[in-house]
Amino acid sequence: MKTTINEIARIARVAKSTVSKALNGHKGVSEEKRQYILELAKKLNYEPSATAQALASNRTGSIGLLIPHEAAYSLSGAYWSAMITAIAQTATRHNYSLLILTTPHEGEISAPINTVIRRRNVDGLIIGAEQIDAAATSRLIEEEIPFVFIGRNSWIHHYAVDVDNLGGSERLVSHMIEQGYRKIGCLGGPPQYLYTQERVQGYQRALQKAGITWQAMYYTEYKSEETRRVLGEMLQDHPDMDALCVTAGGDLLLDCIDVLRLAGIHLKRFGLGAFDDYRFFDYLDIPVCTVRQPIDRLGELAASMLFSLLHHRKPPVMQQVLDVELILR
Amino acid sequence: MKTTINEIARIARVAKSTVSKALNGHKGVSEEKRQYILELAKKLNYEPSATAQALASNRTGSIGLLIPHEAAYSLSGAYWSAMITAIAQTATRHNYSLLILTTPHEGEISAPINTVIRRRNVDGLIIGAEQIDAAATSRLIEEEIPFVFIGRNSWIHHYAVDVDNLGGSERLVSHMIEQGYRKIGCLGGPPQYLYTQERVQGYQRALQKAGITWQAMYYTEYKSEETRRVLGEMLQDHPDMDALCVTAGGDLLLDCIDVLRLAGIHLKRFGLGAFDDYRFFDYLDIPVCTVRQPIDRLGELAASMLFSLLHHRKPPVMQQVLDVELILR
DNA sequence: CTGAAAGCGCTTACAG
DNA sequence: CTGAAAGCGCTTACAG
């Protein structure tokens, strides 16, 4: 039924080890035999068994992507979907498969990591830098399972792809200043995330360069209730605020719009800037200026970097930082 | 380093076949030995090698999900992301992994199907009913690779999970009629898709029940340009249309809004209904009434159904149809 | 260059 | 119930 290496060896009257070498481009086979074997393999429509190769060579031929719980939500879903597609396509080009790993509950990173370590069902991992903790990171390193971060960490310098958070944020806020806003507040995501810190820095740098001293900095962990409470306080403390820069997009921004509307703020005259771009911002009656990340490129690069590691080639750089695009509205 | 079945056999002073039987709950082992072996396995932190099991038992322990090219786009991305999460979590619960398969180019279904057939890297597949053609379907059946559809087909009766498209659409349009609209047009997706046909039927049935004879039915293949052209014609042919029902959501609806706005239509008084719900509709200055699909349940059920097939159990029903929810705005 | 052999870690008849 | 053996389809030293 299915063509195996044995079948080819039998027909070609050579040892299966010879077939294996020929097929894998290893040396130790005469060019003549190699050609013959390759043709035969093609004629017989031979495809190696992924499973057998995996067992014999101790590599699975697949990589894993750990996706966070929130990927199931509408807006961050768009991000993850693009990421998954980009990574899957890159993997296919490299003859690898992409395995999706999820956490059973929010933030429970250890379950999927343990499974991967014990079952050895992937050769390497791609992980969001914010998703993982130091303990899980150490275990992966100990077990010698290669991995690449999407985004960076403040507590470990590791292979990663990231975007220019600081620059993007600075350009965003500078643009808002150009538009005439002078009292721009900033609502940051979780302060322990490196990207939050960088985006906040960008905000501050833009203000500084423009010589603006007015500043208002608040943080939220992305929980809807907390966001509403914090932004409410922010508006009370700074009733003169005329614009808001949010260090993330999606649902966080929608929550903010709710609060601003409830507070009776005239949003057409209020400046709004955010990270991550969504087409539907074009349809709001509020102009939202955003920073767009090149999600496809991020995924592609993360995968390529991981494949370099899997082939024991050092990636050209340890941390690749991509430019972002300012979307004016 | 890694505990194997041989290790356990050695320590327990039994044959590895006995260990295998004990671990897998097969009969032919005394209860005493089974208990001892199970404890030993736990103590040694034993986890079977996914690869070795796969090779020996001729099953891979993973299922594949074929995602379409458009999953990379923002709005349908939200749908696929939720779907992936639901399926991945169900797979994990069943001790399976989820592999993501993508098409290299739009609509090229055969490449991933061929790979799966030849490499045997999944035990079964979940596929969107619209993604696949008759040829690919036959090949999967010939090769005895079990698969389950998300949505249904008009050309093959197969295991599938779906939503009540007709009922949802009928309720949507009935609600629009209750709101006072009398000249409701319908813009359908690709007419060859079963769900388009069903949703169009629902539209027609609602009109009929209300005794409304005014009707306008147009179709688009979801390409942005085509949608704009078709809706433009629709408005020209029926300048008295006071509402529009769109048989899909996401980008298609946004394209429609563009056209309606350009045509100078006062959208607060124009009725708009669509399939698939997105939180951001709450933020439009246009009330969009939608039909929400239970994406999580769909994914979960599709996976469960596939696992039934993999274990040679007949799923309770061949085609499971879920209710939808009307979101009023 | 070439091939016989061992081995990857399991499962599964089969004989005792 | 128990275990020795063959086998899944490859890869990889090793000897010739």
XYZ file of C-alpha atoms (C1' of nucleotides) in Angstrom:
690
model
C 0.000 0.000 0.000
C 2.359 2.650 1.215
C 5.831 2.794 -0.291
C 8.583 2.334 2.267
C 12.322 2.506 2.160
C 12.405 -1.290 2.205
C 10.305 -1.487 -0.908
C 12.657 0.853 -2.732
C 15.693 -1.070 -1.525
C 14.204 -4.334 -2.688
C 13.416 -3.057 -6.157
C 16.733 -1.257 -6.527
C 18.571 -4.281 -5.140
C 20.536 -2.191 -2.666
C 20.592 -1.987 1.123
C 18.026 0.215 2.749
C 20.814 2.151 4.394
C 21.953 3.105 0.926
C 18.465 4.249 0.071
C 18.327 6.297 3.232
C 21.609 7.999 2.432
C 20.614 8.698 -1.133
C 17.292 10.153 -0.121
C 18.730 12.339 2.597
C 21.592 13.637 0.499
C 24.188 12.087 2.757
C 27.505 11.189 1.249
C 28.651 7.637 0.769
C 26.561 6.786 -2.289
C 27.748 6.778 -5.882
C 26.137 9.478 -7.951
C 24.797 6.850 -10.295
C 22.978 4.917 -7.598
C 21.721 8.081 -6.000
C 20.096 9.218 -9.207
C 18.527 5.861 -9.775
C 17.152 5.707 -6.243
C 15.793 9.226 -6.404
C 13.970 8.505 -9.623
C 12.596 5.295 -8.262
C 11.377 7.049 -5.146
C 9.624 9.647 -7.207
C 8.072 7.056 -9.472
C 6.767 5.097 -6.521
C 5.428 8.296 -5.017
C 7.499 7.694 -1.935
C 7.077 9.934 1.086
C 8.961 9.159 4.282
C 6.890 8.294 7.315
C 7.048 11.280 9.611
C 6.645 9.015 12.595
C 9.421 6.583 11.756
C 11.818 9.393 10.996
C 10.906 10.986 14.272
C 11.618 7.878 16.293
C 14.855 6.997 14.571
C 16.344 10.447 14.430
C 15.008 11.719 17.717
C 13.330 14.772 16.204
C 9.622 15.144 15.704
C 9.455 17.412 12.680
C 7.080 19.754 14.392
C 7.283 22.957 16.347
C 4.850 24.211 18.935
C 3.212 27.596 19.364
C 1.888 28.416 22.790
C -1.168 30.599 22.539
C -2.651 32.437 25.477
C -6.140 32.060 26.770
C -7.206 35.454 25.524
C -6.700 34.352 21.912
C -10.261 33.143 22.082
C -11.480 36.713 22.550
C -12.571 38.659 19.598
C -9.966 41.308 19.219
C -6.738 39.704 20.304
C -8.000 36.797 18.258
C -7.243 38.695 15.089
C -3.636 39.070 16.194
C -3.195 35.400 16.996
C -4.908 34.232 13.898
C -2.513 36.192 11.708
C 0.387 34.950 13.789
C -0.670 31.317 13.516
C -1.101 31.574 9.768
C 2.302 33.144 9.263
C 4.066 30.597 11.428
C 2.222 27.642 9.925
C 3.161 28.693 6.426
C 6.790 29.200 7.306
C 6.825 25.814 9.016
C 5.355 24.123 5.967
C 8.028 25.647 3.775
C 10.648 24.147 6.073
C 8.892 20.784 6.066
C 7.773 21.133 9.647
C 4.317 20.947 11.161
C 2.859 23.451 13.579
C 1.358 22.212 16.813
C -0.926 24.471 18.837
C -0.506 24.387 22.586
C -2.992 26.037 24.897
C -3.086 26.578 28.604
C -5.960 24.852 30.387
C -6.619 27.956 32.477
C -5.457 31.501 32.178
C -1.803 31.929 32.970
C -1.144 28.268 33.669
C 1.915 27.953 31.565
C 3.385 24.896 33.275
C 0.926 22.297 31.985
C 1.738 22.634 28.269
C 5.441 23.069 29.007
C 5.508 19.915 31.095
C 3.745 17.960 28.426
C 6.197 19.119 25.812
C 9.155 18.251 27.995
C 7.896 14.816 28.858
C 6.296 13.714 25.644
C 8.884 15.340 23.401
C 6.250 15.987 20.799
C 7.853 19.120 19.403
C 11.416 20.011 18.482
C 11.109 23.620 19.518
C 8.718 26.260 20.752
C 7.539 29.760 19.957
C 6.211 31.566 22.992
C 4.886 35.019 23.740
C 7.438 36.653 26.018
C 4.755 37.738 28.476
C 3.216 34.304 28.673
C 6.111 32.543 30.277
C 7.726 32.795 33.695
C 11.300 32.318 34.812
C 10.722 28.790 36.129
C 9.305 27.474 32.881
C 12.077 29.195 30.937
C 14.763 27.499 33.005
C 13.181 24.116 32.533
C 13.163 24.516 28.769
C 16.796 25.504 28.799
C 17.720 22.601 31.081
C 15.885 20.165 28.873
C 17.540 21.686 25.848
C 14.323 22.420 24.046
C 15.033 25.386 21.763
C 12.563 28.240 21.882
C 12.065 31.729 20.522
C 10.122 34.576 22.067
C 7.638 36.817 20.389
C 8.401 40.026 22.200
C 11.074 40.329 24.825
C 11.468 39.875 28.527
C 13.110 42.041 31.109
C 14.420 39.047 33.010
C 16.099 36.997 30.322
C 18.024 37.837 27.210
C 16.976 35.208 24.718
C 16.247 34.707 21.035
C 13.315 36.932 20.195
C 11.512 38.903 17.550
C 9.961 42.153 18.589
C 8.756 45.472 17.293
C 10.118 48.911 17.992
C 7.775 49.655 20.857
C 9.577 52.721 22.076
C 9.920 54.289 18.646
C 6.361 53.494 17.667
C 4.971 54.950 20.820
C 7.128 58.053 20.518
C 5.988 58.646 16.955
C 2.398 58.120 17.953
C 2.517 60.649 20.758
C 4.570 63.092 18.709
C 1.878 62.969 16.082
C -0.763 63.686 18.676
C 1.247 66.665 19.826
C 1.456 67.899 16.248
C -2.297 67.638 16.089
C -2.407 70.167 18.872
C -3.011 68.084 21.962
C -1.097 69.279 24.998
C -2.484 67.334 27.897
C -1.992 63.776 26.815
C -2.488 61.063 29.384
C -1.144 57.556 29.058
C -2.876 54.355 30.104
C -0.381 51.529 30.249
C -0.898 47.779 30.278
C 0.663 45.594 32.964
C 3.740 47.500 34.169
C 5.810 44.337 34.496
C 5.629 43.723 30.744
C 8.637 45.028 28.906
C 6.588 46.305 26.025
C 4.471 48.360 28.389
C 7.611 49.906 29.834
C 8.990 50.684 26.394
C 5.791 52.197 25.139
C 5.520 54.323 28.238
C 9.096 55.464 27.682
C 8.195 56.427 24.127
C 5.300 58.464 25.464
C 7.540 60.254 27.910
C 10.251 60.858 25.374
C 7.818 62.444 22.943
C 6.529 64.775 25.634
C 10.038 65.657 26.673
C 11.187 66.408 23.145
C 8.235 68.716 22.710
C 8.993 70.368 26.012
C 5.665 69.375 27.493
C 5.669 68.805 31.208
C 2.016 67.919 31.661
C 1.861 64.191 32.202
C -0.480 61.548 33.572
C 0.551 57.913 33.782
C -1.746 55.098 34.929
C -1.688 51.325 34.573
C -4.167 48.479 34.169
C -3.844 44.696 33.964
C -6.307 44.585 31.073
C -9.224 43.391 33.180
C -12.255 45.259 31.979
C -13.447 46.343 35.418
C -10.039 47.521 36.474
C -9.585 49.492 33.280
C -12.881 51.260 33.845
C -11.993 52.082 37.414
C -8.482 53.308 36.628
C -9.487 55.442 33.679
C -12.301 56.852 35.789
C -9.801 57.929 38.436
C -7.547 59.325 35.766
C -10.312 61.547 34.454
C -11.173 62.722 37.949
C -7.573 63.519 38.793
C -6.974 65.247 35.439
C -10.196 66.797 34.213
C -8.199 68.900 31.765
C -6.751 65.908 29.882
C -7.388 66.405 26.169
C -5.987 63.162 24.737
C -5.215 59.594 25.731
C -2.501 57.241 24.576
C -3.220 53.578 25.307
C -0.280 51.166 25.201
C -2.380 48.365 23.763
C -5.351 48.010 21.473
C -8.347 45.819 21.030
C -10.676 45.314 23.938
C -8.689 47.622 26.185
C -9.328 50.530 23.860
C -13.013 49.688 23.571
C -13.288 49.716 27.358
C -11.647 53.134 27.354
C -14.086 54.466 24.795
C -16.938 53.272 27.000
C -15.577 55.205 29.948
C -14.828 58.342 27.958
C -18.331 58.358 26.515
C -19.917 57.818 29.890
C -17.858 60.684 31.242
C -19.512 62.852 28.636
C -16.320 63.645 26.791
C -16.697 64.979 23.293
C -14.665 62.360 21.499
C -14.309 64.131 18.192
C -12.186 66.727 19.923
C -10.450 64.260 22.221
C -7.262 62.648 20.922
C -7.007 58.880 21.016
C -3.933 56.827 20.204
C -3.399 53.100 20.578
C -1.235 50.144 19.667
C -2.382 47.506 17.201
C -4.489 48.479 14.267
C -7.892 47.126 13.328
C -9.815 47.937 10.231
C -12.926 48.756 12.213
C -11.281 51.839 13.681
C -12.038 53.345 10.273
C -15.718 53.042 11.111
C -15.760 54.741 14.464
C -16.940 58.315 14.689
C -13.813 58.896 16.737
C -10.453 59.260 15.039
C -8.126 56.682 16.583
C -4.507 56.957 15.570
C -2.684 53.652 15.857
C 0.621 51.847 15.613
C 0.443 48.819 13.373
C 2.684 45.832 14.007
C 3.878 43.675 11.106
C 2.343 40.499 12.528
C 3.099 38.364 9.465
C 6.737 39.297 9.491
C 6.976 38.717 13.221
C 5.625 35.204 12.875
C 7.740 34.414 9.855
C 10.888 35.622 11.550
C 10.182 33.855 14.813
C 9.749 30.608 12.917
C 12.857 31.129 10.795
C 14.870 31.883 13.876
C 13.649 28.712 15.536
C 14.558 26.643 12.483
C 18.047 28.090 12.551
C 18.372 26.943 16.136
C 17.010 23.504 15.286
C 19.615 23.119 12.580
C 22.297 24.250 14.961
C 22.934 27.400 13.028
C 23.240 30.564 15.027
C 20.596 33.070 13.956
C 22.154 36.261 12.582
C 20.973 38.281 15.550
C 19.644 37.250 18.907
C 16.892 39.812 18.995
C 15.341 41.061 15.826
C 13.410 44.295 16.158
C 10.999 45.298 13.408
C 9.672 48.696 12.482
C 6.080 49.625 13.019
C 3.775 51.746 10.928
C 1.839 54.758 12.097
C -1.774 54.761 10.954
C -3.128 58.285 11.003
C -6.785 58.981 11.526
C 17.561 10.451 31.384
C 14.107 9.777 30.090
C 12.173 6.922 31.651
C 11.175 4.264 29.146
C 9.124 1.173 29.312
C 12.316 -0.884 29.360
C 13.510 0.901 32.444
C 10.279 0.145 34.241
C 10.367 -3.480 33.105
C 13.913 -3.851 34.352
C 13.157 -2.442 37.775
C 9.905 -4.330 38.122
C 11.561 -7.503 36.849
C 8.828 -8.172 34.336
C 8.676 -8.208 30.552
C 8.153 -4.906 28.841
C 5.066 -6.333 27.184
C 3.611 -6.741 30.634
C 4.415 -3.143 31.427
C 2.778 -2.053 28.219
C -0.382 -3.964 29.001
C -0.516 -2.659 32.545
C -0.036 0.927 31.436
C -2.622 0.736 28.706
C -5.236 -0.998 30.789
C -5.202 -4.067 28.605
C -6.166 -7.337 30.182
C -3.724 -10.127 30.750
C -1.970 -8.716 33.823
C -2.665 -9.645 37.410
C -4.168 -6.841 39.406
C -1.256 -6.997 41.803
C 1.368 -6.489 39.129
C -0.672 -3.802 37.430
C -0.851 -1.760 40.596
C 2.838 -2.131 41.232
C 3.729 -1.113 37.694
C 1.411 1.871 37.723
C 2.917 3.135 40.954
C 6.399 2.622 39.650
C 5.579 4.513 36.467
C 4.221 7.407 38.434
C 7.202 7.429 40.776
C 9.616 7.491 37.845
C 7.579 10.237 36.226
C 7.099 8.078 33.188
C 5.444 9.518 30.095
C 5.177 7.416 26.960
C 7.050 8.657 23.912
C 4.450 10.013 21.549
C 6.655 9.103 18.612
C 7.267 5.496 19.553
C 3.614 4.926 20.263
C 2.770 6.448 16.947
C 5.102 4.188 15.011
C 4.159 1.013 16.797
C 0.435 1.535 16.874
C 0.086 3.256 13.549
C -1.685 6.302 14.963
C -0.087 9.680 15.396
C -1.973 11.072 18.351
C -2.714 14.284 16.546
C -5.534 15.737 14.529
C -5.303 18.405 11.865
C -7.325 21.559 11.360
C -7.293 23.040 7.904
C -7.573 26.788 8.070
C -8.314 28.943 5.058
C -6.156 31.700 3.743
C -8.524 34.401 4.901
C -7.893 33.468 8.543
C -5.009 35.899 8.348
C -7.411 38.782 7.810
C -8.518 40.779 10.736
C -12.142 39.958 11.075
C -12.460 36.361 10.045
C -9.338 35.947 12.133
C -11.395 36.370 15.268
C -13.586 33.470 14.206
C -10.677 31.161 13.472
C -8.819 32.068 16.586
C -11.769 31.093 18.756
C -12.198 27.932 16.732
C -8.555 26.945 17.080
C -8.589 27.529 20.809
C -11.709 25.456 21.327
C -10.431 22.572 19.237
C -6.967 22.632 20.773
C -8.392 22.466 24.266
C -10.704 19.617 23.422
C -7.815 17.776 21.775
C -5.654 18.223 24.852
C -8.384 16.784 27.041
C -8.431 13.720 24.806
C -4.648 13.440 24.879
C -4.314 14.511 21.276
C -2.330 17.333 19.707
C -3.682 19.825 17.228
C -1.795 20.402 13.992
C -2.523 23.480 11.901
C -2.627 22.986 8.154
C -2.702 25.917 5.781
C -3.071 26.198 2.055
C -0.082 27.714 0.269
C -2.362 29.854 -1.896
C -5.984 30.697 -1.658
C -8.258 27.783 -2.403
C -5.471 25.308 -3.019
C -6.795 22.585 -0.873
C -4.948 19.695 -2.481
C -1.464 20.471 -1.176
C -2.204 20.028 2.527
C -4.503 17.087 1.832
C -1.829 15.325 -0.178
C 0.725 15.884 2.515
C -1.558 14.446 5.134
C -2.334 11.430 3.008
C 1.262 10.683 2.209
C 2.986 11.541 5.440
C 0.218 10.251 7.671
C 1.023 12.889 10.212
C -2.512 13.182 11.570
C -5.132 10.623 12.499
C -8.039 12.738 11.373
C -9.041 16.143 10.073
C -11.429 18.977 10.774
C -12.243 20.995 7.683
C -14.493 23.910 6.841
C -17.182 22.531 4.557
C -16.675 25.331 2.031
C -12.941 24.854 1.891
C -12.935 21.422 0.372
C -13.948 20.119 -3.030
C -15.374 16.784 -4.098
C -12.065 15.405 -5.351
C -10.238 15.996 -2.089
C -13.167 14.579 -0.157
C -13.094 11.351 -2.150
C -9.399 10.939 -1.619
C -9.758 11.266 2.132
C -12.500 8.669 2.131
C -10.480 6.321 -0.078
C -7.471 6.668 2.159
C -9.681 6.121 5.171
C -8.647 9.283 6.920
C -11.576 10.274 9.139
C -12.732 13.864 8.935
C -15.443 16.139 10.214
C -16.853 19.252 8.592
C -17.492 22.577 10.182
C -20.606 23.563 8.326
C -22.207 21.372 5.708
C -21.982 20.738 2.017
C -24.658 20.415 -0.587
C -22.765 17.711 -2.418
C -21.928 15.245 0.343
C -23.685 14.111 3.464
C -20.927 13.680 6.000
C -20.168 14.112 9.688
C -20.547 17.792 10.447
C -21.322 20.417 13.027
C -23.254 23.420 11.900
C -25.490 26.197 13.123
C -29.118 26.813 12.372
C -28.503 29.155 9.462
C -32.038 29.191 8.207
C -33.591 29.768 11.604
C -31.075 32.429 12.557
C -31.555 34.313 9.363
C -35.318 34.090 9.638
C -35.285 35.434 13.171
C -32.948 38.222 12.133
C -35.142 39.370 9.283
C -38.329 38.932 11.309
C -36.841 41.223 13.898
C -36.044 43.809 11.251
C -39.623 43.610 10.069
C -40.831 44.159 13.625
C -38.635 47.221 13.749
C -40.703 48.589 10.923
C -38.585 47.948 7.864
C -40.572 46.874 4.834
C -38.139 46.953 1.935
C -35.377 44.704 3.116
C -32.770 43.668 0.587
C -30.477 40.699 1.010
C -26.847 40.484 0.014
C -25.738 36.874 -0.062
C -22.266 35.353 -0.012
C -21.161 32.834 -2.635
C -24.387 31.187 -3.831
C -22.789 27.763 -4.085
C -22.206 27.673 -0.322
C -24.909 25.830 1.516
C -24.952 28.308 4.359
C -25.580 31.131 1.924
C -28.517 29.234 0.494
C -29.937 28.524 3.923
C -29.568 32.082 5.113
C -31.210 33.353 1.970
C -34.052 30.916 2.538
C -34.440 32.234 6.057
C -34.655 35.759 4.665
C -37.323 34.732 2.197
C -39.286 32.778 4.739
C -39.392 35.731 7.123
C -40.693 38.001 4.379
C -43.248 35.443 3.360
C -44.537 34.926 6.892
C -44.987 38.655 7.235
C -46.761 38.795 3.904
C -44.148 41.096 2.408
C -43.627 40.721 -1.302
C -40.945 43.366 -1.779
C -37.665 41.519 -2.229
C -34.164 42.109 -3.591
C -31.608 39.322 -3.713
C -27.978 39.796 -4.814
C -24.812 37.772 -4.380
C -21.096 38.423 -3.932
C -18.052 36.172 -3.665
C -16.696 38.280 -0.791
C -14.125 40.092 -2.901
C -14.142 43.684 -1.784
C -14.411 45.183 -5.265
C -17.185 42.876 -6.309
C -19.121 43.568 -3.139
C -18.920 47.301 -3.787
C -20.049 46.901 -7.351
C -22.919 44.552 -6.557
C -24.247 46.599 -3.667
C -23.984 49.684 -5.851
C -26.159 48.061 -8.479
C -28.561 46.915 -5.815
C -29.021 50.474 -4.581
C -29.546 51.745 -8.112
C -32.086 49.056 -8.921
C -33.899 49.530 -5.615
C -33.561 53.127 -4.450
C -36.434 52.565 -2.040
C -34.683 49.815 -0.068
C -34.799 50.683 3.634
C -32.780 47.835 5.140
C -30.141 45.300 4.240
C -29.554 41.791 5.481
C -26.054 40.471 4.834
C -25.534 36.718 5.018
C -22.059 37.060 6.485
C -20.220 39.459 8.745
C -16.798 40.886 9.195
C -15.139 42.547 6.279
C -18.111 42.006 3.997
C -20.270 44.118 6.257
C -17.646 46.824 6.511
C -17.473 46.994 2.730
C -21.247 47.377 2.684
C -21.135 50.206 5.179
C -18.606 51.964 2.960
C -20.929 51.740 -0.004
C -24.011 52.787 1.928
C -22.223 55.817 3.333
C -20.879 56.821 -0.063
C -24.386 56.521 -1.447
C -25.407 59.107 1.084
C -27.769 56.856 2.941
C -28.749 57.958 6.407
C -27.608 54.894 8.297
C -29.347 55.574 11.570
C -32.626 55.080 9.811
C -31.422 52.271 7.583
C -31.745 48.735 8.950
C -28.664 46.567 8.944
C -28.521 42.900 9.830
C -25.604 40.480 9.551
C -24.233 37.113 10.552
C -21.422 36.750 13.075
C -21.166 39.132 15.947
C -18.252 41.358 16.870
C -17.984 43.496 19.938
C -17.042 46.539 17.911
C -20.510 46.717 16.388
C -21.440 48.214 19.753
C -19.262 51.189 18.888
C -20.640 52.029 15.481
C -23.063 54.883 15.173
C -25.177 52.468 13.131
C -27.254 49.827 14.860
C -26.259 46.472 13.417
C -28.398 43.551 14.460
C -26.525 40.258 14.270
C -26.712 36.510 14.594
C -24.065 35.128 16.887
C -22.667 31.646 16.321
C -21.483 29.546 19.277
C -17.961 29.166 17.905
C -16.571 27.479 21.012
C -19.281 24.862 21.013
C -18.830 24.282 17.302
C -15.136 23.610 17.711
C -15.616 21.454 20.760
C -18.271 19.359 19.078
C -16.351 18.968 15.849
C -13.379 17.688 17.806
C -15.477 15.354 19.959
C -17.131 13.976 16.882
C -13.767 13.322 15.283
C -12.502 11.543 18.388
C -15.566 9.310 18.327
C -14.698 8.360 14.774
C -11.074 7.751 15.683
C -12.128 5.390 18.419
C -14.469 3.645 16.044
C -17.507 4.784 17.908
C -20.355 6.134 15.848
C -21.127 9.716 16.841
C -24.680 10.055 18.167
C -25.766 12.055 15.132
C -24.142 12.590 11.783
C -24.880 16.273 11.615
C -25.173 18.312 14.743
C -26.928 21.639 14.327
C -26.569 24.266 17.031
C -28.784 27.191 17.872
C -27.687 30.740 17.283
C -28.322 33.861 19.299
C -29.868 37.052 18.059
C -27.999 40.172 19.157
C -30.291 43.153 19.032
C -28.988 46.639 18.432
C 31.212 3.200 -2.007
C 28.283 -0.495 0.099
C 25.638 -3.310 3.174
C 24.581 -5.978 7.542
C 23.217 -4.814 11.985
C 21.655 -2.468 15.909
C 18.584 0.585 17.694
C 14.802 4.408 18.465
C 10.459 3.036 22.329
C 6.705 1.299 21.842
C 2.557 -2.516 20.499
C 0.800 -6.838 19.446
C 0.133 -11.484 18.129
C 1.837 -15.841 19.868
C 3.434 -19.636 22.660
C 3.906 -21.273 27.239
C -1.325 -14.536 33.691
C 3.444 -14.014 31.637
C 7.266 -13.243 28.597
C 10.131 -13.823 24.305
C 9.890 -12.188 19.809
C 8.749 -9.746 15.818
C 7.744 -5.561 13.911
C 6.423 -0.383 12.980
C 9.908 2.514 9.085
C 13.351 4.830 9.552
C 18.730 6.444 10.932
C 23.317 5.756 12.067
C 27.588 3.963 13.494
C 30.488 0.228 11.907
C 32.973 -3.164 9.239
C 34.209 -4.567 4.721
